[in-house]
């Protein structure tokens, strides 16, 4: 069992030399931890987990949440226990983390072309009959490289990836996608598993709907041509912003027995920024930043001891919410972040106060912390630490 020490900036020195269980047995409070700090809220995590699981069940779709959001195997396990069909990942390194923690169903939302990585994957598949893996291909060249480099005895499941103009990866036309699918079917150790894509890079609702309908057309062509005959064939899309649209538009493929697989990952953590404005579900932000006022050099300016090294900023600056143990910060705003400082303006705070910050974009919050405390209630005057979540970036 891992021992806590100086490597984990979230824990105080009194925890060094203890296991997480031993540290938690002392019933630490949030005020026992240093700043800057990222925390998770236990009640919000549970609410989000159940809300998404119930929604997917009601919609009749599967969920393989994107594990790259948290890279926290303990949270992945909670998602699997709540009914997720598998975990989605993006890179070979992430896949190796999943296998190290015994994740048996992985959907790689990317092409895997590294020859050494494919040799490792083949050995994993051959040694573990329960391990299920799917990756993507968006060109005949990709299929050729997979065919040449993959040495496994079990077939490698591949989804043909359809893209769209101004989107991310993916074949840009139906004819190109069909050529990819035929190449997969012709390769001796590859197997066509379905159709994949990502709608989140598109700029309008109309573009997203048109794209998803084209995915359905591609699926139907593959079925009609006898190319998609595997059990549990899938059509998969769905980031964390438009998954309701994905379910609505992809629904027709279910008539032929194909599964609709969502890959939404940010729902579990949600946020107080981008996803708060776009999520179709009533989720709660389960993450907060905490930083201490270390300077009041001007009447309207306070400097906090956390910055870009600690909190996300790519989808919006932190939102000042309240003083720990005190009141709400009405009218306060963050105007800039440096590496280790937050510029807080128009806030009624004193040097030494600890400010709770709402954050935007969980994907770029978690990668800054290798151990994240979970508190019972981030809104309480004196939150208590009830768990620690380990990440592996």
CSV table of C-alpha atoms in Angstrom, one decimal:
chain,number,residue,atom,x,y,z
A,1,UNK,CA,0.0,0.0,0.0
A,2,UNK,CA,1.4,3.4,-1.0
A,3,UNK,CA,2.9,5.5,1.7
A,4,UNK,CA,2.2,9.3,1.8
A,5,UNK,CA,5.2,11.6,1.7
A,6,UNK,CA,6.5,14.8,0.2
A,7,UNK,CA,5.7,13.7,-3.3
A,8,UNK,CA,2.0,14.6,-2.7
A,9,UNK,CA,1.5,18.3,-2.4
A,10,UNK,CA,-2.0,17.9,-1.2
A,11,UNK,CA,-1.2,16.3,2.1
A,12,UNK,CA,0.5,17.9,5.2
A,13,UNK,CA,3.7,16.7,6.7
A,14,UNK,CA,1.9,15.0,9.6
A,15,UNK,CA,0.6,12.5,7.0
A,16,UNK,CA,4.1,11.5,5.9
A,17,UNK,CA,4.9,7.9,6.6
A,18,UNK,CA,1.2,6.9,6.8
A,19,UNK,CA,-1.0,5.1,4.4
A,20,UNK,CA,-4.1,6.9,3.1
A,21,UNK,CA,-6.3,4.8,5.5
A,22,UNK,CA,-4.1,5.7,8.5
A,23,UNK,CA,-4.2,9.4,7.6
A,24,UNK,CA,-8.0,9.4,7.1
A,25,UNK,CA,-8.5,7.5,10.4
A,26,UNK,CA,-7.3,10.7,12.2
A,27,UNK,CA,-10.4,12.5,10.7
A,28,UNK,CA,-8.5,15.4,9.1
A,29,UNK,CA,-10.3,18.6,8.3
A,30,UNK,CA,-9.8,20.7,5.2
A,31,UNK,CA,-8.1,23.4,7.4
A,32,UNK,CA,-5.4,20.8,8.3
A,33,UNK,CA,-4.3,20.8,4.6
A,34,UNK,CA,-2.1,23.5,3.0
A,35,UNK,CA,-2.9,25.8,0.1
A,36,UNK,CA,-3.1,25.8,-2.8
A,37,UNK,CA,-5.4,22.8,-3.0
A,38,UNK,CA,-7.8,21.0,-5.3
A,39,UNK,CA,-10.6,19.0,-3.6
A,40,UNK,CA,-13.5,16.9,-4.7
A,41,UNK,CA,-17.0,16.9,-3.1
A,42,UNK,CA,-18.3,13.5,-2.0
A,43,UNK,CA,-22.0,14.3,-2.3
A,44,UNK,CA,-21.6,15.9,-5.8
A,45,UNK,CA,-19.6,12.9,-7.0
A,46,UNK,CA,-22.3,10.5,-6.0
A,47,UNK,CA,-25.1,12.8,-7.4
A,48,UNK,CA,-23.3,13.0,-10.8
A,49,UNK,CA,-22.5,9.3,-10.9
A,50,UNK,CA,-26.2,8.3,-10.3
A,51,UNK,CA,-27.7,11.0,-12.5
A,52,UNK,CA,-25.7,10.0,-15.6
A,53,UNK,CA,-26.1,6.2,-14.9
A,54,UNK,CA,-29.9,6.6,-14.6
A,55,UNK,CA,-30.1,8.8,-17.7
A,56,UNK,CA,-28.2,6.3,-19.8
A,57,UNK,CA,-30.4,3.5,-18.6
A,58,UNK,CA,-33.5,5.4,-19.4
A,59,UNK,CA,-32.1,6.3,-22.9
A,60,UNK,CA,-31.2,2.7,-23.6
A,61,UNK,CA,-27.5,3.5,-24.4
A,62,UNK,CA,-24.2,2.2,-23.1
A,63,UNK,CA,-21.5,4.4,-21.5
A,64,UNK,CA,-17.8,4.0,-21.6
A,65,UNK,CA,-16.7,7.2,-19.9
A,66,UNK,CA,-13.5,8.9,-21.0
A,67,UNK,CA,-11.0,8.0,-18.3
A,68,UNK,CA,-8.5,10.6,-19.4
A,69,UNK,CA,-10.6,13.2,-17.6
A,70,UNK,CA,-9.5,12.0,-14.2
A,71,UNK,CA,-6.8,9.3,-14.8
A,72,UNK,CA,-8.1,8.0,-11.4
A,73,UNK,CA,-8.6,4.2,-11.4
A,74,UNK,CA,-10.6,4.5,-8.2
A,75,UNK,CA,-13.1,6.8,-9.9
A,76,UNK,CA,-13.1,4.6,-13.0
A,77,UNK,CA,-14.1,1.7,-10.8
A,78,UNK,CA,-17.0,3.7,-9.3
A,79,UNK,CA,-18.2,4.4,-12.9
A,80,UNK,CA,-17.9,0.7,-13.8
A,81,UNK,CA,-19.8,-0.3,-10.6
A,82,UNK,CA,-22.5,2.1,-11.5
A,83,UNK,CA,-23.1,0.3,-14.9
A,84,UNK,CA,-20.5,1.7,-17.3
A,85,UNK,CA,-19.7,-0.8,-20.0
A,86,UNK,CA,-16.0,0.1,-20.1
A,87,UNK,CA,-13.5,2.9,-19.9
A,88,UNK,CA,-12.5,5.1,-22.9
A,89,UNK,CA,-8.9,6.2,-23.2
A,90,UNK,CA,-6.8,8.1,-25.7
A,91,UNK,CA,-3.2,7.0,-25.5
A,92,UNK,CA,-1.0,3.9,-25.0
A,93,UNK,CA,0.3,5.2,-21.7
A,94,UNK,CA,-3.3,5.6,-20.4
A,95,UNK,CA,-4.1,2.1,-21.7
A,96,UNK,CA,-1.2,0.7,-19.7
A,97,UNK,CA,-2.6,2.4,-16.5
A,98,UNK,CA,-5.9,0.8,-17.1
A,99,UNK,CA,-4.5,-2.7,-17.5
A,100,UNK,CA,-2.3,-2.2,-14.4
A,101,UNK,CA,-5.5,-1.7,-12.5
A,102,UNK,CA,-7.4,-4.6,-14.1
A,103,UNK,CA,-9.8,-2.7,-16.4
A,104,UNK,CA,-11.0,-5.4,-18.8
A,105,UNK,CA,-13.0,-3.4,-21.3
A,106,UNK,CA,-11.2,-0.5,-23.0
A,107,UNK,CA,-12.2,1.7,-25.9
A,108,UNK,CA,-9.3,3.6,-27.3
A,109,UNK,CA,-10.8,6.7,-29.0
A,110,UNK,CA,-7.8,7.0,-31.3
A,111,UNK,CA,-5.6,5.1,-33.7
A,112,UNK,CA,-2.9,3.0,-32.1
A,113,UNK,CA,0.0,2.8,-34.5
A,114,UNK,CA,3.1,2.4,-32.3
A,115,UNK,CA,4.6,-1.0,-33.2
A,116,UNK,CA,6.0,-1.6,-29.8
A,117,UNK,CA,2.7,-0.7,-28.3
A,118,UNK,CA,0.9,-3.0,-30.6
A,119,UNK,CA,3.2,-5.9,-29.6
A,120,UNK,CA,2.5,-5.2,-26.0
A,121,UNK,CA,-1.3,-5.0,-26.7
A,122,UNK,CA,-1.2,-8.3,-28.6
A,123,UNK,CA,0.5,-10.0,-25.6
A,124,UNK,CA,-2.1,-8.5,-23.2
A,125,UNK,CA,-5.0,-9.7,-25.4
A,126,UNK,CA,-3.5,-13.2,-25.9
A,127,UNK,CA,-2.8,-13.6,-22.1
A,128,UNK,CA,-6.2,-12.3,-20.9
A,129,UNK,CA,-9.3,-13.7,-22.6
A,130,UNK,CA,-11.5,-11.4,-20.6
A,131,UNK,CA,-9.7,-8.3,-21.9
A,132,UNK,CA,-11.7,-6.5,-24.6
A,133,UNK,CA,-10.1,-3.7,-26.7
A,134,UNK,CA,-11.3,-1.5,-29.5
A,135,UNK,CA,-9.4,1.2,-31.4
A,136,UNK,CA,-10.1,3.5,-34.4
A,137,UNK,CA,-8.9,3.9,-38.0
A,138,UNK,CA,-9.7,6.7,-40.4
A,139,UNK,CA,-7.6,5.8,-43.5
A,140,UNK,CA,-6.5,2.8,-45.4
A,141,UNK,CA,-2.9,3.7,-44.6
A,142,UNK,CA,-3.8,3.3,-40.9
A,143,UNK,CA,-5.3,-0.1,-41.5
A,144,UNK,CA,-2.2,-1.2,-43.4
A,145,UNK,CA,0.0,-0.1,-40.5
A,146,UNK,CA,-2.2,-2.0,-38.0
A,147,UNK,CA,-2.2,-5.1,-40.2
A,148,UNK,CA,1.6,-5.0,-40.5
A,149,UNK,CA,2.4,-4.3,-36.9
A,150,UNK,CA,-0.2,-6.2,-34.9
A,151,UNK,CA,1.1,-9.8,-34.2
A,152,UNK,CA,-1.7,-11.1,-31.9
A,153,UNK,CA,-3.6,-14.3,-32.3
A,154,UNK,CA,-6.9,-12.7,-31.2
A,155,UNK,CA,-8.5,-10.3,-33.7
A,156,UNK,CA,-8.0,-6.6,-33.1
A,157,UNK,CA,-11.3,-4.8,-33.0
A,158,UNK,CA,-11.3,-1.6,-35.1
A,159,UNK,CA,-14.0,1.1,-35.6
A,160,UNK,CA,-14.0,3.1,-38.8
A,161,UNK,CA,-13.8,6.7,-37.8
A,162,UNK,CA,-16.0,9.2,-39.6
A,163,UNK,CA,-15.0,12.8,-39.5
A,164,UNK,CA,-16.4,16.1,-40.8
A,165,UNK,CA,-15.1,19.2,-42.4
A,166,UNK,CA,-13.4,21.4,-39.8
A,167,UNK,CA,-13.7,18.6,-37.3
A,168,UNK,CA,-10.9,16.6,-35.8
A,169,UNK,CA,-9.7,13.2,-37.1
A,170,UNK,CA,-11.9,10.9,-39.2
A,171,UNK,CA,-12.5,10.1,-42.8
A,172,UNK,CA,-14.1,13.1,-44.4
A,173,UNK,CA,-16.4,11.3,-46.9
A,174,UNK,CA,-18.6,8.2,-46.8
A,175,UNK,CA,-16.7,6.7,-49.7
A,176,UNK,CA,-13.4,7.1,-47.8
A,177,UNK,CA,-14.9,5.6,-44.6
A,178,UNK,CA,-16.3,2.7,-46.6
A,179,UNK,CA,-12.9,2.0,-48.1
A,180,UNK,CA,-11.4,2.0,-44.5
A,181,UNK,CA,-14.1,-0.5,-43.4
A,182,UNK,CA,-13.4,-2.8,-46.4
A,183,UNK,CA,-9.7,-2.7,-45.6
A,184,UNK,CA,-10.3,-3.7,-42.0
A,185,UNK,CA,-12.5,-6.6,-43.1
A,186,UNK,CA,-9.8,-7.8,-45.6
A,187,UNK,CA,-7.0,-7.7,-43.0
A,188,UNK,CA,-6.5,-11.2,-41.5
A,189,UNK,CA,-6.0,-10.2,-37.8
A,190,UNK,CA,-8.4,-7.2,-37.7
A,191,UNK,CA,-12.2,-7.1,-37.2
A,192,UNK,CA,-14.6,-4.3,-37.9
A,193,UNK,CA,-16.4,-3.5,-34.7
A,194,UNK,CA,-18.4,-0.4,-35.7
A,195,UNK,CA,-18.5,3.3,-36.4
A,196,UNK,CA,-16.8,5.9,-34.3
A,197,UNK,CA,-16.6,9.7,-34.3
A,198,UNK,CA,-16.4,12.9,-32.2
A,199,UNK,CA,-18.9,15.7,-32.6
A,200,UNK,CA,-17.5,18.1,-30.0
A,201,UNK,CA,-15.1,19.9,-32.4
A,202,UNK,CA,-18.0,21.1,-34.6
A,203,UNK,CA,-19.2,24.6,-34.2
A,204,UNK,CA,-23.0,24.5,-34.5
A,205,UNK,CA,-26.0,22.3,-33.6
A,206,UNK,CA,-26.8,22.0,-37.3
A,207,UNK,CA,-23.3,20.7,-38.1
A,208,UNK,CA,-23.4,18.3,-35.2
A,209,UNK,CA,-26.8,16.9,-36.2
A,210,UNK,CA,-25.8,16.6,-39.9
A,211,UNK,CA,-22.6,14.8,-38.9
A,212,UNK,CA,-24.4,12.3,-36.6
A,213,UNK,CA,-26.9,11.5,-39.3
A,214,UNK,CA,-24.1,10.7,-41.6
A,215,UNK,CA,-22.7,8.3,-39.1
A,216,UNK,CA,-26.1,6.5,-39.2
A,217,UNK,CA,-25.9,6.4,-43.0
A,218,UNK,CA,-22.4,4.9,-42.8
A,219,UNK,CA,-23.6,2.3,-40.3
A,220,UNK,CA,-26.5,1.4,-42.5
A,221,UNK,CA,-24.3,1.0,-45.5
A,222,UNK,CA,-21.9,-1.3,-43.6
A,223,UNK,CA,-24.9,-3.4,-42.5
A,224,UNK,CA,-26.3,-3.6,-46.0
A,225,UNK,CA,-23.0,-4.6,-47.4
A,226,UNK,CA,-22.5,-7.4,-44.9
A,227,UNK,CA,-19.4,-5.8,-43.4
A,228,UNK,CA,-20.7,-5.3,-39.8
A,229,UNK,CA,-21.6,-8.7,-38.6
A,230,UNK,CA,-19.8,-8.9,-35.2
A,231,UNK,CA,-21.7,-9.4,-32.0
A,232,UNK,CA,-22.1,-6.2,-30.0
A,233,UNK,CA,-21.3,-3.9,-32.9
A,234,UNK,CA,-21.3,-0.2,-31.8
A,235,UNK,CA,-21.7,3.3,-33.1
A,236,UNK,CA,-20.0,5.6,-30.7
A,237,UNK,CA,-19.9,9.4,-30.3
A,238,UNK,CA,-20.6,11.7,-27.4
A,239,UNK,CA,-18.3,14.1,-25.6
A,240,UNK,CA,-19.6,15.7,-22.4
A,241,UNK,CA,-21.5,18.6,-24.0
A,242,UNK,CA,-23.9,17.2,-26.7
A,243,UNK,CA,-24.6,13.6,-25.6
A,244,UNK,CA,-28.4,14.2,-25.6
A,245,UNK,CA,-28.2,15.1,-29.2
A,246,UNK,CA,-26.0,12.1,-29.9
A,247,UNK,CA,-28.5,9.7,-28.4
A,248,UNK,CA,-31.4,11.3,-30.3
A,249,UNK,CA,-29.6,11.2,-33.7
A,250,UNK,CA,-28.0,7.8,-33.4
A,251,UNK,CA,-31.1,6.1,-32.1
A,252,UNK,CA,-32.0,4.5,-35.5
A,253,UNK,CA,-29.0,2.2,-35.4
A,254,UNK,CA,-30.4,0.3,-32.4
A,255,UNK,CA,-33.1,-1.2,-34.7
A,256,UNK,CA,-30.5,-3.5,-36.2
A,257,UNK,CA,-29.1,-4.6,-32.8
A,258,UNK,CA,-26.2,-2.1,-32.8
A,259,UNK,CA,-25.3,-0.6,-29.5
A,260,UNK,CA,-25.0,3.2,-29.1
A,261,UNK,CA,-22.0,3.9,-26.9
A,262,UNK,CA,-21.4,7.3,-25.3
A,263,UNK,CA,-17.9,8.3,-24.2
A,264,UNK,CA,-18.8,11.3,-22.0
A,265,UNK,CA,-16.2,11.7,-19.3
A,266,UNK,CA,-16.5,15.1,-17.6
A,267,UNK,CA,-20.0,14.5,-16.2
A,268,UNK,CA,-18.6,12.9,-13.0
A,269,UNK,CA,-16.7,16.0,-12.0
A,270,UNK,CA,-18.7,18.6,-13.9
A,271,UNK,CA,-17.5,22.2,-13.2
A,272,UNK,CA,-18.4,25.8,-12.4
A,273,UNK,CA,-17.5,27.0,-15.9
A,274,UNK,CA,-17.8,25.5,-19.4
A,275,UNK,CA,-19.7,22.4,-18.6
A,276,UNK,CA,-22.1,24.2,-16.3
A,277,UNK,CA,-23.2,26.2,-19.3
A,278,UNK,CA,-23.6,23.3,-21.8
A,279,UNK,CA,-24.5,20.1,-19.9
A,280,UNK,CA,-28.0,18.8,-20.6
A,281,UNK,CA,-28.2,17.2,-17.2
A,282,UNK,CA,-28.6,18.8,-13.7
A,283,UNK,CA,-25.1,18.0,-12.5
A,284,UNK,CA,-23.1,19.6,-9.7
A,285,UNK,CA,-19.6,20.8,-9.7
A,286,UNK,CA,-17.6,18.2,-7.7
A,287,UNK,CA,-14.2,20.1,-7.8
A,288,UNK,CA,-13.1,23.3,-6.0
A,289,UNK,CA,-9.8,25.1,-5.7
A,290,UNK,CA,-8.7,26.6,-2.4
A,291,UNK,CA,-6.0,29.4,-2.2
A,292,UNK,CA,-4.8,31.7,0.5
A,293,UNK,CA,-4.6,35.5,0.4
A,294,UNK,CA,-0.9,36.3,0.7
A,295,UNK,CA,-0.9,40.0,-0.3
A,296,UNK,CA,-3.2,43.0,-0.5
A,297,UNK,CA,-0.9,45.4,-2.4
A,298,UNK,CA,-3.8,47.7,-3.7
A,299,UNK,CA,-7.2,48.4,-2.3
A,300,UNK,CA,-9.0,46.4,-5.0
A,301,UNK,CA,-6.4,43.7,-5.5
A,302,UNK,CA,-5.6,40.5,-3.6
A,303,UNK,CA,-3.0,37.9,-4.6
A,304,UNK,CA,-3.7,34.3,-3.8
A,305,UNK,CA,-1.1,31.5,-3.5
A,306,UNK,CA,-2.4,29.3,-6.3
A,307,UNK,CA,-2.0,29.7,-10.1
A,308,UNK,CA,-1.6,27.9,-13.4
A,309,UNK,CA,0.4,25.1,-11.8
A,310,UNK,CA,-2.6,24.3,-9.6
A,311,UNK,CA,-5.8,25.3,-11.3
A,312,UNK,CA,-7.2,25.0,-14.9
A,313,UNK,CA,-7.4,28.1,-17.0
A,314,UNK,CA,-7.9,26.9,-20.6
A,315,UNK,CA,-11.7,27.1,-20.5
A,316,UNK,CA,-12.1,30.1,-18.3
A,317,UNK,CA,-10.5,31.6,-15.2
A,318,UNK,CA,-11.4,30.4,-11.7
A,319,UNK,CA,-14.6,31.8,-10.1
A,320,UNK,CA,-14.2,33.3,-6.6
A,321,UNK,CA,-17.1,31.9,-4.5
A,322,UNK,CA,-16.6,32.3,-0.8
A,323,UNK,CA,-14.1,32.6,2.1
A,324,UNK,CA,-13.6,29.3,4.0
A,325,UNK,CA,-15.5,29.6,7.2
A,326,UNK,CA,-16.9,32.9,6.1
A,327,UNK,CA,-19.3,34.5,3.6
A,328,UNK,CA,-19.8,34.5,-0.1
A,329,UNK,CA,-17.7,36.8,-2.3
A,330,UNK,CA,-20.3,38.8,-4.1
A,331,UNK,CA,-18.9,40.9,-7.0
A,332,UNK,CA,-15.4,39.5,-6.7
A,333,UNK,CA,-13.6,38.3,-9.9
A,334,UNK,CA,-10.3,36.7,-11.0
A,335,UNK,CA,-8.6,38.7,-13.8
A,336,UNK,CA,-5.4,36.7,-14.3
A,337,UNK,CA,-3.3,33.7,-13.3
A,338,UNK,CA,0.4,33.5,-13.1
A,339,UNK,CA,2.3,30.3,-12.5
A,340,UNK,CA,1.8,30.5,-8.7
A,341,UNK,CA,-0.5,33.5,-8.2
A,342,UNK,CA,-4.2,34.4,-8.7
A,343,UNK,CA,-5.2,38.0,-9.2
A,344,UNK,CA,-8.4,38.5,-7.2
A,345,UNK,CA,-10.1,41.9,-7.5
A,346,UNK,CA,-13.0,43.6,-5.7
A,347,UNK,CA,-13.1,41.0,-3.0
A,348,UNK,CA,-13.7,41.6,0.7
A,349,UNK,CA,-10.8,39.5,2.0
A,350,UNK,CA,-7.8,39.9,4.3
A,351,UNK,CA,-4.3,38.5,4.2
A,352,UNK,CA,-4.6,34.9,5.5
A,353,UNK,CA,-8.1,34.2,4.3
A,354,UNK,CA,-8.6,31.0,2.3
A,355,UNK,CA,-10.8,31.5,-0.8
A,356,UNK,CA,-12.8,28.7,-2.4
A,357,UNK,CA,-12.7,28.9,-6.2
A,358,UNK,CA,-15.1,27.4,-8.7
A,359,UNK,CA,-13.1,25.9,-11.6
A,360,UNK,CA,-13.7,25.3,-15.3
A,361,UNK,CA,-12.7,22.1,-17.2
A,362,UNK,CA,-11.9,19.0,-15.0
A,363,UNK,CA,-9.6,17.5,-17.7
A,364,UNK,CA,-7.0,20.2,-17.0
A,365,UNK,CA,-7.5,20.3,-13.3
A,366,UNK,CA,-6.8,16.7,-12.4
A,367,UNK,CA,-3.5,16.5,-14.3
A,368,UNK,CA,-2.0,19.0,-11.9
A,369,UNK,CA,-2.6,16.8,-8.8
A,370,UNK,CA,-1.3,13.3,-8.1
A,371,UNK,CA,-3.5,13.0,-5.0
A,372,UNK,CA,-6.8,14.8,-4.5
A,373,UNK,CA,-8.6,15.0,-1.1
A,374,UNK,CA,-12.3,14.3,-1.1
A,375,UNK,CA,-14.3,16.4,1.4
A,376,UNK,CA,-17.8,15.5,2.8
A,377,UNK,CA,-19.2,18.9,1.9
A,378,UNK,CA,-17.3,21.7,0.2
A,379,UNK,CA,-20.1,24.2,1.2
A,380,UNK,CA,-19.8,23.5,5.0
A,381,UNK,CA,-18.0,25.9,7.3
A,382,UNK,CA,-15.5,23.2,8.2
A,383,UNK,CA,-15.3,20.5,5.5
A,384,UNK,CA,-13.9,17.1,6.6
A,385,UNK,CA,-11.6,15.0,4.5
A,386,UNK,CA,-13.2,11.6,3.9
A,387,UNK,CA,-11.1,10.1,1.1
A,388,UNK,CA,-8.0,10.6,-1.1
A,389,UNK,CA,-8.1,10.0,-4.9
A,390,UNK,CA,-4.8,9.0,-6.6
A,391,UNK,CA,-4.3,10.0,-10.3
A,392,UNK,CA,-1.8,8.6,-12.8
A,393,UNK,CA,-0.9,11.1,-15.5
